[in-house]
Coordinates of C-alpha atoms and ligand atoms in Angstrom, one line a residue:
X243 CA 0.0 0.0 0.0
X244 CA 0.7 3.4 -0.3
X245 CA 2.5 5.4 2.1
X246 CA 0.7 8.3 1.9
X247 CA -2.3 6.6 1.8
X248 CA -1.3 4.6 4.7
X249 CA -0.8 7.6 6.8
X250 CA -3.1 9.8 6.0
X251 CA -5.3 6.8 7.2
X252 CA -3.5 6.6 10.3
X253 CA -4.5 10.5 10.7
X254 CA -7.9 9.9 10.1
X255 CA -8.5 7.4 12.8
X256 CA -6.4 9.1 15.4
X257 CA -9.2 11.8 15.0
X258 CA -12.4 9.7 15.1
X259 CA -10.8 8.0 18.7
X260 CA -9.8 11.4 20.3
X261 CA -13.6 11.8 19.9
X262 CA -14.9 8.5 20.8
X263 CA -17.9 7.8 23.5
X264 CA -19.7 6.0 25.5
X265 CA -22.8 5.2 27.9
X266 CA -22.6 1.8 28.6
X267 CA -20.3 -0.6 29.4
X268 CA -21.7 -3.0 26.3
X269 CA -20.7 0.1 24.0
X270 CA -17.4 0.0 25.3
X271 CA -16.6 -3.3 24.4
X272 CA -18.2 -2.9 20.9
X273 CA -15.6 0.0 20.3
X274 CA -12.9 -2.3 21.6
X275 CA -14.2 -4.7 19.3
X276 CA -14.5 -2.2 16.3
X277 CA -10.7 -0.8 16.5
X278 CA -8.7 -3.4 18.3
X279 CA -9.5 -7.2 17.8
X280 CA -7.7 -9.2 15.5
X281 CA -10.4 -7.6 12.7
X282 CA -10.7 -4.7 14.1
X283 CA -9.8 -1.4 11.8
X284 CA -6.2 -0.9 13.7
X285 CA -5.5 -4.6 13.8
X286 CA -6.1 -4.4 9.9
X287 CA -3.5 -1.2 9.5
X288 CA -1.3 -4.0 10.7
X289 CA -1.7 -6.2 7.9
X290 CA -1.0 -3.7 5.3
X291 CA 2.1 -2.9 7.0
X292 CA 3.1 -5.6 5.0
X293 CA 3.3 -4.3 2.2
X294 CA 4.9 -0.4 3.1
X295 CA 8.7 -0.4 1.1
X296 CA 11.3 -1.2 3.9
X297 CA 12.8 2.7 3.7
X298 CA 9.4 3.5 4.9
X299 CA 9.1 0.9 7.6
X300 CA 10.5 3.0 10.4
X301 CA 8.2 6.4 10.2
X302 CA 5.0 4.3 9.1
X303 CA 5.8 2.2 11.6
X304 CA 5.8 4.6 14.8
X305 CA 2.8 6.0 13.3
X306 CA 1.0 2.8 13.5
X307 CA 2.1 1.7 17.0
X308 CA 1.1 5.9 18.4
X309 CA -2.5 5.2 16.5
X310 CA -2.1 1.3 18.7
X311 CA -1.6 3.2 21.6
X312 CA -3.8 5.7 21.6
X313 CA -7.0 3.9 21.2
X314 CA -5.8 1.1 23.8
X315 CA -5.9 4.3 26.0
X316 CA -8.4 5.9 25.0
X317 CA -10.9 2.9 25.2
X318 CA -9.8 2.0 28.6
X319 CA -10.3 5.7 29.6
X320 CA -13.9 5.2 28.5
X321 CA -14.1 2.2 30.5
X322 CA -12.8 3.9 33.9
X323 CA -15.1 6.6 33.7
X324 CA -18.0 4.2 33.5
X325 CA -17.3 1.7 35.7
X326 CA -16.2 4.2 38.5
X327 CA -19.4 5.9 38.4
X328 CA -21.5 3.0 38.4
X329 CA -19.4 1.9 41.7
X330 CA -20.3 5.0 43.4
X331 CA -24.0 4.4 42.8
X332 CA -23.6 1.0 44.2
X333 CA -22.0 2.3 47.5
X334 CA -24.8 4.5 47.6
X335 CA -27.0 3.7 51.1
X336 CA -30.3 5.4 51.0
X337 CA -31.0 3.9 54.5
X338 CA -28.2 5.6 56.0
X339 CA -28.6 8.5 59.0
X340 CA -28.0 12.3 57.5
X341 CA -25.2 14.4 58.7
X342 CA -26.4 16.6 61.2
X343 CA -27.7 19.7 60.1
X344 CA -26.3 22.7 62.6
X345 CA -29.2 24.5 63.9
X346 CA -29.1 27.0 66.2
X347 CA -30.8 27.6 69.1
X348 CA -33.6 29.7 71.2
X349 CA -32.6 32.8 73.3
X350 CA -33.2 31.7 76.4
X351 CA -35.0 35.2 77.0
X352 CA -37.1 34.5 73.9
X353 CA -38.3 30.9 75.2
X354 CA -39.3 32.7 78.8
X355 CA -41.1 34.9 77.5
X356 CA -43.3 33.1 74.9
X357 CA -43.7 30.4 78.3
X358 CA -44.9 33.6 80.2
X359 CA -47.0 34.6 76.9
X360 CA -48.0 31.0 76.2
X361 CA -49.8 31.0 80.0
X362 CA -51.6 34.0 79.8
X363 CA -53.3 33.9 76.1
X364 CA -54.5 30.6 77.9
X365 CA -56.8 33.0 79.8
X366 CA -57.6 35.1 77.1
X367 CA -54.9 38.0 77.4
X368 CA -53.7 39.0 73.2
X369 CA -50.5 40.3 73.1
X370 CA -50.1 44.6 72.7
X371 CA -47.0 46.0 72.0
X372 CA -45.8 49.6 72.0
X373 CA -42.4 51.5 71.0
X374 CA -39.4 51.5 72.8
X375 CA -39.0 55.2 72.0
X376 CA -41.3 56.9 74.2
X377 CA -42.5 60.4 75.7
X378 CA -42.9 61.4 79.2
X379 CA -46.9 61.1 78.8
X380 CA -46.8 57.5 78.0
X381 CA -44.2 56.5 80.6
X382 CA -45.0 59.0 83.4
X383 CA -47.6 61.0 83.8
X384 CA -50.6 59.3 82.4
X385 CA -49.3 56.5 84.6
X386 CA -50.3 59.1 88.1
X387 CA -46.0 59.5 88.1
X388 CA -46.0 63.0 90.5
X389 CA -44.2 65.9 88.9
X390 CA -40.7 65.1 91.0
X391 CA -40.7 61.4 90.9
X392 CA -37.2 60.2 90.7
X393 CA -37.6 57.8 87.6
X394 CA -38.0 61.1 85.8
X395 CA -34.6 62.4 86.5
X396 CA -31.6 61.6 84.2
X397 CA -30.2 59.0 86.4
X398 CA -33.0 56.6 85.6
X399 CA -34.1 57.2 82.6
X400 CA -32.3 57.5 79.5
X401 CA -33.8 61.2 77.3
X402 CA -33.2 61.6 74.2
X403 CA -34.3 64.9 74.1
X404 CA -36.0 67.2 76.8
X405 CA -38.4 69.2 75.1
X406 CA -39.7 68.0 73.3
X407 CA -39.7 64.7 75.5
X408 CA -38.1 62.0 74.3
X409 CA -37.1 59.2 76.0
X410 CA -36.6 55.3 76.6
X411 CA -39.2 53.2 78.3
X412 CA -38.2 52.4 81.4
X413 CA -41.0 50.1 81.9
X414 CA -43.7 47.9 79.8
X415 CA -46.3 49.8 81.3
X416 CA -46.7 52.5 79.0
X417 CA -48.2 50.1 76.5
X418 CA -50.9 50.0 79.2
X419 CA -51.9 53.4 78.6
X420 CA -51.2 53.7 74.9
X421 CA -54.1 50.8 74.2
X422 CA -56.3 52.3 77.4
X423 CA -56.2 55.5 75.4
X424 CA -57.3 54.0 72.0
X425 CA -59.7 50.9 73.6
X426 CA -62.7 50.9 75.7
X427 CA -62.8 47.9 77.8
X428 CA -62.7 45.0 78.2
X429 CA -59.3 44.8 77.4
X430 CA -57.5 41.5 78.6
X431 CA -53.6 42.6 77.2
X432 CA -50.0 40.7 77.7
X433 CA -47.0 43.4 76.7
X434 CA -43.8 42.0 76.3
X435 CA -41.1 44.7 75.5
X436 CA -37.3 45.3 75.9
X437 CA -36.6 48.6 78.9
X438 CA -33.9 50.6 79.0
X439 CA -32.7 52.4 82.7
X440 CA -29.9 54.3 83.6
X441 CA -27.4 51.9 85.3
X442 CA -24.0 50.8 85.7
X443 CA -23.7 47.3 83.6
X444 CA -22.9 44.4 86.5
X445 CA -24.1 41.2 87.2
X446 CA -26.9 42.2 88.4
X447 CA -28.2 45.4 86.5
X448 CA -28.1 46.1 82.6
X449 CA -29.1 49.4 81.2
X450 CA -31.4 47.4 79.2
X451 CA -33.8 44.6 79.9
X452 CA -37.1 42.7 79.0
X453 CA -40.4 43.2 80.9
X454 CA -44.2 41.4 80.2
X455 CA -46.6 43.5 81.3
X456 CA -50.1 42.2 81.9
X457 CA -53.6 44.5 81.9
X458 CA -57.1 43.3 82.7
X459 CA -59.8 46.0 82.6
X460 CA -63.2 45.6 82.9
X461 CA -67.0 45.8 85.0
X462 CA -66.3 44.9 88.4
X463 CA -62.6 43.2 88.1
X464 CA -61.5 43.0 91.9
X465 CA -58.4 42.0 93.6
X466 CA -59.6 38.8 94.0
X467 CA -59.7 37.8 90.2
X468 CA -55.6 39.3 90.0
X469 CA -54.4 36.8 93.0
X470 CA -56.2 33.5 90.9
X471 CA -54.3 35.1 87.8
X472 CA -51.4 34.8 89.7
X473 CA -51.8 31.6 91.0
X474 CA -52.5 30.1 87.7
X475 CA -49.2 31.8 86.6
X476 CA -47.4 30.6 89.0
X477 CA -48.3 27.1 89.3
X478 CA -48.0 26.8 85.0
X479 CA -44.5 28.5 85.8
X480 CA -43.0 26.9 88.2
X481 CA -45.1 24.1 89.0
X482 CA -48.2 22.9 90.7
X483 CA -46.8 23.0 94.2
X484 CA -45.8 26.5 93.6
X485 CA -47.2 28.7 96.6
X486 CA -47.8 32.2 96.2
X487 CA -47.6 35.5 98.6
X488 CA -48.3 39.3 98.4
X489 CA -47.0 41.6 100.2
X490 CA -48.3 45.2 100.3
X491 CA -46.4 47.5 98.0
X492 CA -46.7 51.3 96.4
X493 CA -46.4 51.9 92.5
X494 CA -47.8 55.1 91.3
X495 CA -50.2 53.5 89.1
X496 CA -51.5 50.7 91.5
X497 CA -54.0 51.4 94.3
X498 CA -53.7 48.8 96.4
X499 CA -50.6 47.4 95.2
X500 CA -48.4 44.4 96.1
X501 CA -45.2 42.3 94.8
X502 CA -45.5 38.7 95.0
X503 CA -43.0 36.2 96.0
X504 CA -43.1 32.3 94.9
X505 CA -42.0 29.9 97.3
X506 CA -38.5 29.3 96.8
X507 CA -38.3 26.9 93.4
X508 CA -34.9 25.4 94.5
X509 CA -35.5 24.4 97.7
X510 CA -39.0 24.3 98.0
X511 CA -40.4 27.1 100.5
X512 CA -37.2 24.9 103.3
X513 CA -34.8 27.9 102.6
X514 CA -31.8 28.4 100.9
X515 CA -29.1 30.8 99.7
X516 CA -30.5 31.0 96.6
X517 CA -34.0 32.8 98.7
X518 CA -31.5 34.0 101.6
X519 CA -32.8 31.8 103.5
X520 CA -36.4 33.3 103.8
X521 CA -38.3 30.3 101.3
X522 CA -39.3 32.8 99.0
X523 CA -38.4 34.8 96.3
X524 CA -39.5 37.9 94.6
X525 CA -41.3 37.7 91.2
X526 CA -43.2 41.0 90.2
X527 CA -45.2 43.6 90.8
X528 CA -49.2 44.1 90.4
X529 CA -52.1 45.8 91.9
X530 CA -55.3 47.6 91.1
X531 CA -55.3 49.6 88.1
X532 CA -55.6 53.5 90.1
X533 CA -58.6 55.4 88.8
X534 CA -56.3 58.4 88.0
X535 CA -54.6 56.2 85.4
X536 CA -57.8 55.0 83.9
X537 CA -59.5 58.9 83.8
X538 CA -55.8 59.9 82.2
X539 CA -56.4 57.2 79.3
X540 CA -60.5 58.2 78.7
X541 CA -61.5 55.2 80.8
X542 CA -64.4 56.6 83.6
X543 CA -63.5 54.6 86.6
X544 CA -66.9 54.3 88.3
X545 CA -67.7 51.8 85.5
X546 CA -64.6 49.8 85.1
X547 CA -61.6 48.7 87.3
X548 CA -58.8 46.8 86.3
X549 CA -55.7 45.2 87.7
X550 CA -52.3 45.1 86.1
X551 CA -49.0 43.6 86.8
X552 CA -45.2 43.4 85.5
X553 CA -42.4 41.2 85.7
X554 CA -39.0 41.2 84.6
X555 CA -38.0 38.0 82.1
X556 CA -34.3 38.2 82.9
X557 CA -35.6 37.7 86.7
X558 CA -38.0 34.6 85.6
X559 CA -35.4 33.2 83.4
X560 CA -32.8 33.6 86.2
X561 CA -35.5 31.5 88.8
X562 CA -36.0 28.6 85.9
X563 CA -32.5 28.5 84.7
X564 CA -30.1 29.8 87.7
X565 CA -28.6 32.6 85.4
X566 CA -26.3 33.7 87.7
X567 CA -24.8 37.6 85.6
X568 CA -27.1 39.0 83.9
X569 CA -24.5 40.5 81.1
X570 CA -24.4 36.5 80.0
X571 CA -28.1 37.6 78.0
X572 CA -26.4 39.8 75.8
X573 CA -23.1 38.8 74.7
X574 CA -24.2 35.9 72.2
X575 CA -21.3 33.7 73.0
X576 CA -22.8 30.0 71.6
X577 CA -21.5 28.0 74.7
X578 CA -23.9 29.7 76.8
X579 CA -26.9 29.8 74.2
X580 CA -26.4 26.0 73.8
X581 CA -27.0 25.0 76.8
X582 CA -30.9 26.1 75.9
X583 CA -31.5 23.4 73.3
X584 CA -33.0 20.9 75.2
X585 CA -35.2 23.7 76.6
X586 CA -37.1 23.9 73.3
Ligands
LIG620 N1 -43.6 48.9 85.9 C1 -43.1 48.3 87.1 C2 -41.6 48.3 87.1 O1 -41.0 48.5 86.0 C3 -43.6 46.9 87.2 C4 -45.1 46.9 87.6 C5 -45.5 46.9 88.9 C6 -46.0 46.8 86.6 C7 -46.8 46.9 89.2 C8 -47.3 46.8 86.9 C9 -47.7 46.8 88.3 O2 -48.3 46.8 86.0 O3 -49.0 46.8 88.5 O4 -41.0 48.1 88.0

Protein backbone atom coordinates (compact mmCIF):
# COMPACT_ATOMS: atom_id res chain seq x y z
CA UNK A 1 0.00 0.00 0.00
CA UNK A 2 0.66 3.43 -0.30
CA UNK A 3 2.55 5.39 2.11
CA UNK A 4 0.70 8.35 1.94
CA UNK A 5 -2.29 6.58 1.85
CA UNK A 6 -1.33 4.57 4.73
CA UNK A 7 -0.77 7.65 6.82
CA UNK A 8 -3.12 9.80 6.00
CA UNK A 9 -5.30 6.84 7.16
CA UNK A 10 -3.51 6.62 10.30
CA UNK A 11 -4.46 10.51 10.66
CA UNK A 12 -7.94 9.86 10.07
CA UNK A 13 -8.51 7.35 12.78
CA UNK A 14 -6.39 9.06 15.39
CA UNK A 15 -9.19 11.81 14.97
CA UNK A 16 -12.35 9.69 15.05
CA UNK A 17 -10.81 8.02 18.71
CA UNK A 18 -9.76 11.37 20.31
CA UNK A 19 -13.65 11.83 19.93
CA UNK A 20 -14.86 8.48 20.75
CA UNK A 21 -17.89 7.83 23.45
CA UNK A 22 -19.72 6.00 25.50
CA UNK A 23 -22.81 5.23 27.89
CA UNK A 24 -22.63 1.77 28.58
CA UNK A 25 -20.30 -0.63 29.44
CA UNK A 26 -21.68 -3.00 26.35
CA UNK A 27 -20.66 0.08 24.03
CA UNK A 28 -17.40 0.02 25.35
CA UNK A 29 -16.59 -3.30 24.35
CA UNK A 30 -18.25 -2.86 20.87
CA UNK A 31 -15.56 0.00 20.30
CA UNK A 32 -12.91 -2.34 21.61
CA UNK A 33 -14.20 -4.75 19.26
CA UNK A 34 -14.54 -2.24 16.33
CA UNK A 35 -10.73 -0.84 16.54
CA UNK A 36 -8.70 -3.37 18.25
CA UNK A 37 -9.52 -7.25 17.76
CA UNK A 38 -7.68 -9.23 15.46
CA UNK A 39 -10.43 -7.56 12.69
CA UNK A 40 -10.71 -4.69 14.06
CA UNK A 41 -9.81 -1.36 11.81
CA UNK A 42 -6.17 -0.93 13.71
CA UNK A 43 -5.52 -4.56 13.81
CA UNK A 44 -6.08 -4.40 9.85
CA UNK A 45 -3.55 -1.20 9.50
CA UNK A 46 -1.31 -4.02 10.70
CA UNK A 47 -1.74 -6.24 7.94
CA UNK A 48 -1.03 -3.66 5.25
CA UNK A 49 2.13 -2.91 7.03
CA UNK A 50 3.14 -5.58 5.04
CA UNK A 51 3.26 -4.29 2.19
CA UNK A 52 4.88 -0.39 3.07
CA UNK A 53 8.70 -0.36 1.11
CA UNK A 54 11.32 -1.20 3.87
CA UNK A 55 12.83 2.75 3.72
CA UNK A 56 9.35 3.54 4.85
CA UNK A 57 9.11 0.91 7.64
CA UNK A 58 10.47 2.95 10.40
CA UNK A 59 8.19 6.36 10.22
CA UNK A 60 5.03 4.33 9.07
CA UNK A 61 5.83 2.20 11.63
CA UNK A 62 5.84 4.64 14.78
CA UNK A 63 2.78 5.97 13.35
CA UNK A 64 0.97 2.83 13.47
CA UNK A 65 2.13 1.73 17.00
CA UNK A 66 1.09 5.90 18.37
CA UNK A 67 -2.54 5.18 16.51
CA UNK A 68 -2.06 1.25 18.72
CA UNK A 69 -1.65 3.16 21.59
CA UNK A 70 -3.83 5.65 21.58
CA UNK A 71 -7.02 3.88 21.15
CA UNK A 72 -5.83 1.07 23.79
CA UNK A 73 -5.93 4.34 26.02
CA UNK A 74 -8.43 5.93 25.01
CA UNK A 75 -10.87 2.90 25.22
CA UNK A 76 -9.76 2.02 28.61
CA UNK A 77 -10.25 5.70 29.60
CA UNK A 78 -13.87 5.24 28.45
CA UNK A 79 -14.13 2.16 30.45
CA UNK A 80 -12.76 3.92 33.90
CA UNK A 81 -15.07 6.63 33.74
CA UNK A 82 -18.04 4.18 33.53
CA UNK A 83 -17.31 1.73 35.73
CA UNK A 84 -16.21 4.24 38.45
CA UNK A 85 -19.42 5.90 38.43
CA UNK A 86 -21.45 2.96 38.45
CA UNK A 87 -19.39 1.90 41.72
CA UNK A 88 -20.32 4.99 43.44
CA UNK A 89 -24.02 4.37 42.84
CA UNK A 90 -23.60 1.03 44.18
CA UNK A 91 -22.00 2.34 47.50
CA UNK A 92 -24.85 4.53 47.65
CA UNK A 93 -26.96 3.72 51.09
CA UNK A 94 -30.29 5.42 50.99
CA UNK A 95 -30.97 3.94 54.45
CA UNK A 96 -28.22 5.59 56.01
CA UNK A 97 -28.62 8.53 59.02
CA UNK A 98 -28.00 12.28 57.51
CA UNK A 99 -25.23 14.41 58.65
CA UNK A 100 -26.37 16.61 61.20
CA UNK A 101 -27.73 19.74 60.12
CA UNK A 102 -26.27 22.74 62.59
CA UNK A 103 -29.20 24.53 63.93
CA UNK A 104 -29.12 27.03 66.20
CA UNK A 105 -30.75 27.65 69.07
CA UNK A 106 -33.62 29.72 71.15
CA UNK A 107 -32.61 32.76 73.25
CA UNK A 108 -33.18 31.66 76.39
CA UNK A 109 -34.99 35.23 77.02
CA UNK A 110 -37.14 34.51 73.92
CA UNK A 111 -38.27 30.90 75.21
CA UNK A 112 -39.29 32.72 78.77
CA UNK A 113 -41.14 34.93 77.50
CA UNK A 114 -43.26 33.08 74.88
CA UNK A 115 -43.75 30.39 78.34
CA UNK A 116 -44.94 33.55 80.16
CA UNK A 117 -46.98 34.57 76.91
CA UNK A 118 -48.04 30.99 76.22
CA UNK A 119 -49.80 31.02 80.04
CA UNK A 120 -51.64 33.98 79.84
CA UNK A 121 -53.26 33.86 76.11
CA UNK A 122 -54.48 30.65 77.95
CA UNK A 123 -56.77 33.00 79.85
CA UNK A 124 -57.60 35.06 77.14
CA UNK A 125 -54.93 37.97 77.44
CA UNK A 126 -53.65 39.03 73.24
CA UNK A 127 -50.54 40.29 73.07
CA UNK A 128 -50.14 44.57 72.75
CA UNK A 129 -46.98 45.95 72.03
CA UNK A 130 -45.81 49.55 71.97
CA UNK A 131 -42.42 51.53 71.02
CA UNK A 132 -39.42 51.50 72.83
CA UNK A 133 -38.98 55.23 71.95
CA UNK A 134 -41.35 56.88 74.22
CA UNK A 135 -42.48 60.41 75.70
CA UNK A 136 -42.92 61.38 79.25
CA UNK A 137 -46.87 61.13 78.83
CA UNK A 138 -46.84 57.55 78.04
CA UNK A 139 -44.22 56.48 80.61
CA UNK A 140 -45.02 59.04 83.38
CA UNK A 141 -47.56 61.04 83.79
CA UNK A 142 -50.56 59.35 82.37
CA UNK A 143 -49.28 56.48 84.56
CA UNK A 144 -50.29 59.06 88.15
CA UNK A 145 -46.04 59.54 88.09
CA UNK A 146 -46.03 63.04 90.54
CA UNK A 147 -44.21 65.92 88.89
CA UNK A 148 -40.67 65.14 91.05
CA UNK A 149 -40.72 61.44 90.89
CA UNK A 150 -37.23 60.21 90.69
CA UNK A 151 -37.58 57.84 87.62
CA UNK A 152 -38.03 61.10 85.77
CA UNK A 153 -34.56 62.42 86.50
CA UNK A 154 -31.59 61.57 84.17
CA UNK A 155 -30.17 59.01 86.42
CA UNK A 156 -32.96 56.62 85.59
CA UNK A 157 -34.06 57.24 82.60
CA UNK A 158 -32.29 57.48 79.45
CA UNK A 159 -33.84 61.24 77.34
CA UNK A 160 -33.17 61.55 74.22
CA UNK A 161 -34.28 64.90 74.09
CA UNK A 162 -36.00 67.23 76.84
CA UNK A 163 -38.36 69.22 75.13
CA UNK A 164 -39.72 68.02 73.32
CA UNK A 165 -39.65 64.68 75.51
CA UNK A 166 -38.14 62.04 74.25
CA UNK A 167 -37.07 59.19 75.97
CA UNK A 168 -36.64 55.32 76.60
CA UNK A 169 -39.21 53.24 78.34
CA UNK A 170 -38.20 52.41 81.37
CA UNK A 171 -41.00 50.15 81.89
CA UNK A 172 -43.72 47.94 79.78
CA UNK A 173 -46.25 49.79 81.26
CA UNK A 174 -46.71 52.49 79.03
CA UNK A 175 -48.18 50.10 76.54
CA UNK A 176 -50.87 49.98 79.19
CA UNK A 177 -51.94 53.45 78.57
CA UNK A 178 -51.16 53.67 74.91
CA UNK A 179 -54.14 50.77 74.24
CA UNK A 180 -56.32 52.31 77.38
CA UNK A 181 -56.22 55.52 75.39
CA UNK A 182 -57.25 53.97 71.97
CA UNK A 183 -59.69 50.88 73.60
CA UNK A 184 -62.69 50.85 75.69
CA UNK A 185 -62.85 47.85 77.82
CA UNK A 186 -62.68 45.05 78.22
CA UNK A 187 -59.31 44.80 77.45
CA UNK A 188 -57.50 41.54 78.60
CA UNK A 189 -53.59 42.60 77.25
CA UNK A 190 -49.96 40.68 77.74
CA UNK A 191 -46.96 43.43 76.71
CA UNK A 192 -43.83 42.04 76.32
CA UNK A 193 -41.10 44.70 75.50
CA UNK A 194 -37.30 45.28 75.87
CA UNK A 195 -36.60 48.63 78.88
CA UNK A 196 -33.88 50.61 79.04
CA UNK A 197 -32.73 52.40 82.66
CA UNK A 198 -29.92 54.31 83.59
CA UNK A 199 -27.37 51.95 85.28
CA UNK A 200 -23.96 50.79 85.69
CA UNK A 201 -23.73 47.26 83.63
CA UNK A 202 -22.86 44.40 86.46
CA UNK A 203 -24.07 41.18 87.19
CA UNK A 204 -26.93 42.24 88.40
CA UNK A 205 -28.20 45.37 86.55
CA UNK A 206 -28.05 46.06 82.61
CA UNK A 207 -29.05 49.41 81.17
CA UNK A 208 -31.40 47.41 79.15
CA UNK A 209 -33.83 44.63 79.94
CA UNK A 210 -37.14 42.70 78.96
CA UNK A 211 -40.38 43.18 80.93
CA UNK A 212 -44.15 41.43 80.18
CA UNK A 213 -46.60 43.46 81.31
CA UNK A 214 -50.07 42.19 81.91
CA UNK A 215 -53.60 44.50 81.89
CA UNK A 216 -57.08 43.33 82.65
CA UNK A 217 -59.80 45.98 82.64
CA UNK A 218 -63.21 45.58 82.94
CA UNK A 219 -67.00 45.76 85.01
CA UNK A 220 -66.27 44.94 88.37
CA UNK A 221 -62.63 43.25 88.06
CA UNK A 222 -61.49 42.96 91.95
CA UNK A 223 -58.39 41.96 93.62
CA UNK A 224 -59.55 38.84 94.00
CA UNK A 225 -59.70 37.83 90.20
CA UNK A 226 -55.63 39.35 89.95
CA UNK A 227 -54.40 36.83 93.00
CA UNK A 228 -56.18 33.51 90.92
CA UNK A 229 -54.31 35.09 87.85
CA UNK A 230 -51.38 34.83 89.66
CA UNK A 231 -51.79 31.63 91.03
CA UNK A 232 -52.48 30.06 87.67
CA UNK A 233 -49.23 31.83 86.59
CA UNK A 234 -47.36 30.63 89.04
CA UNK A 235 -48.32 27.09 89.26
CA UNK A 236 -48.02 26.83 85.05
CA UNK A 237 -44.48 28.47 85.79
CA UNK A 238 -42.99 26.92 88.24
CA UNK A 239 -45.10 24.15 88.97
CA UNK A 240 -48.21 22.87 90.66
CA UNK A 241 -46.75 22.97 94.17
CA UNK A 242 -45.83 26.51 93.57
CA UNK A 243 -47.17 28.69 96.65
CA UNK A 244 -47.79 32.23 96.17
CA UNK A 245 -47.61 35.45 98.61
CA UNK A 246 -48.35 39.26 98.43
CA UNK A 247 -46.96 41.59 100.18
CA UNK A 248 -48.32 45.24 100.32
CA UNK A 249 -46.35 47.49 97.98
CA UNK A 250 -46.70 51.31 96.37
CA UNK A 251 -46.36 51.92 92.49
CA UNK A 252 -47.77 55.10 91.32
CA UNK A 253 -50.24 53.45 89.11
CA UNK A 254 -51.47 50.71 91.53
CA UNK A 255 -53.97 51.44 94.31
CA UNK A 256 -53.68 48.77 96.36
CA UNK A 257 -50.56 47.40 95.18
CA UNK A 258 -48.35 44.43 96.09
CA UNK A 259 -45.17 42.27 94.83
CA UNK A 260 -45.47 38.70 94.95
CA UNK A 261 -43.04 36.22 96.01
CA UNK A 262 -43.12 32.34 94.85
CA UNK A 263 -42.03 29.89 97.28
CA UNK A 264 -38.45 29.32 96.76
CA UNK A 265 -38.31 26.86 93.42
CA UNK A 266 -34.94 25.37 94.54
CA UNK A 267 -35.51 24.44 97.69
CA UNK A 268 -39.00 24.31 98.04
CA UNK A 269 -40.36 27.05 100.49
CA UNK A 270 -37.23 24.86 103.29
CA UNK A 271 -34.85 27.88 102.59
CA UNK A 272 -31.79 28.39 100.85
CA UNK A 273 -29.13 30.76 99.67
CA UNK A 274 -30.51 30.98 96.65
CA UNK A 275 -34.02 32.82 98.69
CA UNK A 276 -31.49 33.99 101.57
CA UNK A 277 -32.82 31.78 103.53
CA UNK A 278 -36.45 33.26 103.83
CA UNK A 279 -38.26 30.32 101.33
CA UNK A 280 -39.27 32.83 98.97
CA UNK A 281 -38.36 34.77 96.26
CA UNK A 282 -39.49 37.88 94.62
CA UNK A 283 -41.32 37.69 91.15
CA UNK A 284 -43.20 40.97 90.20
CA UNK A 285 -45.22 43.62 90.80
CA UNK A 286 -49.19 44.10 90.39
CA UNK A 287 -52.09 45.78 91.85
CA UNK A 288 -55.26 47.59 91.14
CA UNK A 289 -55.27 49.58 88.14
CA UNK A 290 -55.58 53.49 90.09
CA UNK A 291 -58.59 55.44 88.83
CA UNK A 292 -56.32 58.40 87.96
CA UNK A 293 -54.63 56.24 85.37
CA UNK A 294 -57.85 54.99 83.88
CA UNK A 295 -59.47 58.90 83.77
CA UNK A 296 -55.83 59.92 82.21
CA UNK A 297 -56.41 57.22 79.26
CA UNK A 298 -60.49 58.19 78.65
CA UNK A 299 -61.49 55.22 80.83
CA UNK A 300 -64.38 56.62 83.60
CA UNK A 301 -63.48 54.61 86.55
CA UNK A 302 -66.91 54.29 88.28
CA UNK A 303 -67.74 51.83 85.52
CA UNK A 304 -64.63 49.76 85.13
CA UNK A 305 -61.65 48.69 87.26
CA UNK A 306 -58.76 46.85 86.26
CA UNK A 307 -55.70 45.16 87.71
CA UNK A 308 -52.33 45.15 86.10
CA UNK A 309 -49.04 43.60 86.78
CA UNK A 310 -45.16 43.36 85.53
CA UNK A 311 -42.36 41.22 85.68
CA UNK A 312 -38.98 41.17 84.61
CA UNK A 313 -38.00 37.99 82.12
CA UNK A 314 -34.31 38.18 82.87
CA UNK A 315 -35.57 37.65 86.70
CA UNK A 316 -37.99 34.56 85.65
CA UNK A 317 -35.40 33.16 83.41
CA UNK A 318 -32.85 33.63 86.19
CA UNK A 319 -35.52 31.51 88.78
CA UNK A 320 -36.01 28.60 85.91
CA UNK A 321 -32.49 28.53 84.72
CA UNK A 322 -30.07 29.83 87.67
CA UNK A 323 -28.59 32.55 85.41
CA UNK A 324 -26.26 33.70 87.69
CA UNK A 325 -24.77 37.55 85.60
CA UNK A 326 -27.13 39.01 83.88
CA UNK A 327 -24.51 40.51 81.10
CA UNK A 328 -24.39 36.49 79.96
CA UNK A 329 -28.07 37.57 77.98
CA UNK A 330 -26.42 39.76 75.79
CA UNK A 331 -23.11 38.81 74.75
CA UNK A 332 -24.17 35.94 72.23
CA UNK A 333 -21.34 33.72 73.01
CA UNK A 334 -22.81 30.03 71.57
CA UNK A 335 -21.54 28.00 74.70
CA UNK A 336 -23.91 29.68 76.82
CA UNK A 337 -26.91 29.85 74.23
CA UNK A 338 -26.40 25.97 73.79
CA UNK A 339 -27.01 24.99 76.79
CA UNK A 340 -30.90 26.09 75.94
CA UNK A 341 -31.52 23.39 73.26
CA UNK A 342 -33.02 20.94 75.19
CA UNK A 343 -35.23 23.72 76.57
CA UNK A 344 -37.13 23.94 73.32
N1 LIG B 1 -43.64 48.91 85.91
C1 LIG B 1 -43.10 48.31 87.10
C2 LIG B 1 -41.60 48.31 87.05
O1 LIG B 1 -41.05 48.54 86.02
C3 LIG B 1 -43.60 46.91 87.25
C4 LIG B 1 -45.05 46.87 87.56
C5 LIG B 1 -45.46 46.93 88.87
C6 LIG B 1 -45.99 46.83 86.57
C7 LIG B 1 -46.78 46.89 89.21
C8 LIG B 1 -47.34 46.80 86.89
C9 LIG B 1 -47.72 46.84 88.25
O2 LIG B 1 -48.28 46.75 85.98
O3 LIG B 1 -49.05 46.81 88.54
O4 LIG B 1 -40.96 48.06 88.03
Amino acid sequence: MNTTVMIDKINELKERIVSLSASSLEEVEALRIKYLSKKGEVSALFNDFKSVAPEEKRTVGQALNELKNMATERIAALREALETSDSAADDLDLTRTAAPLPLGTRHPLSLVRDEIVDIFSRLGFTIAEGPEIEDDWHVFSSLNFAADHPARDMQDTFFINRTPDVLLRTHTSSVQSRVMERTQPPIRIICPGRVYRNEAISARAHCFFHQVEALYVDKNVSFADLRQTLLYFAREMFGPETKIRLRPSYFPFTEPSAEMDISCNLCGGKGCSFCKHTGWVEILGCGMVDPNVLRACGIDPDVYSGFALGMGIERITNLKYQVKDLRMFSENDVRFLEEFTAAH
